[in-house]
Amino acid sequence: MKKNPIYPEQPYYKHQKVTAIYNMLNTLGYYPDSKVHKERRFIAAVSDNSHASIASFCHILLSNDENFIKKVNAAYEYLEVPTLAQHVVLNYA
């Protein structure tokens, strides 16, 4: 993913690559988002993708969505993004 597939003459930034890879992983069924055909879940999936992209500028990304973290870690590993994406478990005691 060295060149922007739509505009090859323009720079292709890492956060854009995260977006593209996250979408590919989800489409290919790698820990996919569920029920994205429903509007509410589709909006949530787009939001997750945005969070993955924006978090590539941060040191750490925390989420209680394990599938999201697995996709993010796969994209970050491939692109050598140093952001630590970590699954957190919430205890409602």
mmCIF file of C-alpha atoms in Angstrom:
data_model
loop_
_atom_site.group_PDB
_atom_site.id
_atom_site.type_symbol
_atom_site.label_atom_id
_atom_site.label_comp_id
_atom_site.label_asym_id
_atom_site.label_seq_id
_atom_site.Cartn_x
_atom_site.Cartn_y
_atom_site.Cartn_z
ATOM 1 C CA MET A 1 0.000 0.000 0.000
ATOM 2 C CA LYS A 2 2.510 2.548 -1.143
ATOM 3 C CA LYS A 3 0.309 4.649 -3.401
ATOM 4 C CA ASN A 4 -3.133 6.090 -3.015
ATOM 5 C CA PRO A 5 -5.326 3.772 -5.136
ATOM 6 C CA ILE A 6 -7.713 6.563 -6.140
ATOM 7 C CA TYR A 7 -5.273 9.469 -6.520
ATOM 8 C CA PRO A 8 -1.819 7.938 -7.158
ATOM 9 C CA GLU A 9 -0.170 11.355 -7.492
ATOM 10 C CA GLN A 10 -1.213 12.389 -3.963
ATOM 11 C CA PRO A 11 0.440 11.245 -0.730
ATOM 12 C CA TYR A 12 -1.090 8.245 1.005
ATOM 13 C CA TYR A 13 -0.842 8.845 4.747
ATOM 14 C CA LYS A 14 -0.632 6.129 7.347
ATOM 15 C CA HIS A 15 -4.015 6.955 8.912
ATOM 16 C CA GLN A 16 -5.596 6.541 5.461
ATOM 17 C CA LYS A 17 -3.898 3.168 5.108
ATOM 18 C CA VAL A 18 -5.278 2.127 8.511
ATOM 19 C CA THR A 19 -8.771 2.965 7.255
ATOM 20 C CA ALA A 20 -8.272 0.959 4.065
ATOM 21 C CA ILE A 21 -6.813 -2.104 5.794
ATOM 22 C CA TYR A 22 -9.417 -2.060 8.574
ATOM 23 C CA ASN A 23 -12.157 -2.035 5.901
ATOM 24 C CA MET A 24 -10.495 -4.889 4.022
ATOM 25 C CA LEU A 25 -10.165 -7.012 7.152
ATOM 26 C CA ASN A 26 -13.800 -6.422 8.063
ATOM 27 C CA THR A 27 -14.992 -7.186 4.528
ATOM 28 C CA LEU A 28 -12.906 -10.355 4.340
ATOM 29 C CA GLY A 29 -14.418 -11.597 7.595
ATOM 30 C CA TYR A 30 -11.469 -11.134 9.969
ATOM 31 C CA TYR A 31 -13.314 -10.761 13.286
ATOM 32 C CA PRO A 32 -16.094 -8.933 11.387
ATOM 33 C CA ASP A 33 -18.569 -6.461 12.783
ATOM 34 C CA SER A 34 -21.958 -8.081 13.229
ATOM 35 C CA LYS A 35 -25.179 -7.084 11.495
ATOM 36 C CA VAL A 36 -23.714 -4.146 9.552
ATOM 37 C CA HIS A 37 -26.743 -4.322 7.253
ATOM 38 C CA LYS A 38 -28.669 -2.660 10.089
ATOM 39 C CA GLU A 39 -28.241 1.118 10.164
ATOM 40 C CA ARG A 40 -27.264 1.293 13.842
ATOM 41 C CA ARG A 41 -24.523 -1.335 13.486
ATOM 42 C CA PHE A 42 -23.310 0.170 10.208
ATOM 43 C CA ILE A 43 -22.837 3.536 11.916
ATOM 44 C CA ALA A 44 -21.001 1.805 14.774
ATOM 45 C CA ALA A 45 -18.701 0.026 12.283
ATOM 46 C CA VAL A 46 -17.863 3.309 10.546
ATOM 47 C CA SER A 47 -17.204 4.877 13.944
ATOM 48 C CA ASP A 48 -14.868 2.003 14.885
ATOM 49 C CA ASN A 49 -12.959 2.511 11.645
ATOM 50 C CA SER A 50 -12.587 6.230 12.393
ATOM 51 C CA HIS A 51 -11.338 5.483 15.897
ATOM 52 C CA ALA A 52 -8.750 3.047 14.521
ATOM 53 C CA SER A 53 -7.524 5.663 12.063
ATOM 54 C CA ILE A 54 -7.382 8.570 14.527
ATOM 55 C CA ALA A 55 -5.751 6.429 17.228
ATOM 56 C CA SER A 56 -2.791 5.823 14.906
ATOM 57 C CA PHE A 57 -1.656 9.293 16.075
ATOM 58 C CA CYS A 58 -1.829 8.233 19.753
ATOM 59 C CA HIS A 59 0.268 6.116 22.095
ATOM 60 C CA ILE A 60 -2.560 3.832 23.216
ATOM 61 C CA LEU A 61 -6.056 2.763 22.147
ATOM 62 C CA LEU A 62 -8.334 1.069 24.687
ATOM 63 C CA SER A 63 -11.608 -0.704 23.932
ATOM 64 C CA ASN A 64 -13.825 -3.382 25.421
ATOM 65 C CA ASP A 65 -14.619 -4.630 21.878
ATOM 66 C CA GLU A 66 -12.281 -7.583 21.405
ATOM 67 C CA ASN A 67 -12.973 -8.014 17.666
ATOM 68 C CA PHE A 68 -12.234 -4.330 17.084
ATOM 69 C CA ILE A 69 -8.903 -4.604 18.911
ATOM 70 C CA LYS A 70 -7.917 -7.711 16.922
ATOM 71 C CA LYS A 71 -8.577 -5.932 13.607
ATOM 72 C CA VAL A 72 -6.785 -2.791 14.767
ATOM 73 C CA ASN A 73 -3.753 -4.760 15.942
ATOM 74 C CA ALA A 74 -3.567 -6.594 12.608
ATOM 75 C CA ALA A 75 -3.661 -3.297 10.678
ATOM 76 C CA TYR A 76 -1.170 -1.604 13.010
ATOM 77 C CA GLU A 77 1.229 -4.548 12.860
ATOM 78 C CA TYR A 78 1.156 -4.626 9.053
ATOM 79 C CA LEU A 79 1.710 -0.859 8.807
ATOM 80 C CA GLU A 80 4.202 -0.738 11.702
ATOM 81 C CA VAL A 81 2.061 1.748 13.637
ATOM 82 C CA PRO A 82 3.529 2.016 17.160
ATOM 83 C CA THR A 83 0.158 2.629 18.863
ATOM 84 C CA LEU A 84 -0.652 0.024 21.527
ATOM 85 C CA ALA A 85 -4.211 -1.251 21.027
ATOM 86 C CA GLN A 86 -5.394 -3.020 24.166
ATOM 87 C CA HIS A 87 -8.582 -4.884 25.051
ATOM 88 C CA VAL A 88 -10.010 -3.917 28.434
ATOM 89 C CA VAL A 89 -12.516 -5.905 30.454
ATOM 90 C CA LEU A 90 -15.112 -3.921 32.350
ATOM 91 C CA ASN A 91 -16.177 -5.209 35.749
ATOM 92 C CA TYR A 92 -19.609 -4.077 36.797
ATOM 93 C CA ALA A 93 -19.443 -5.066 40.443
#
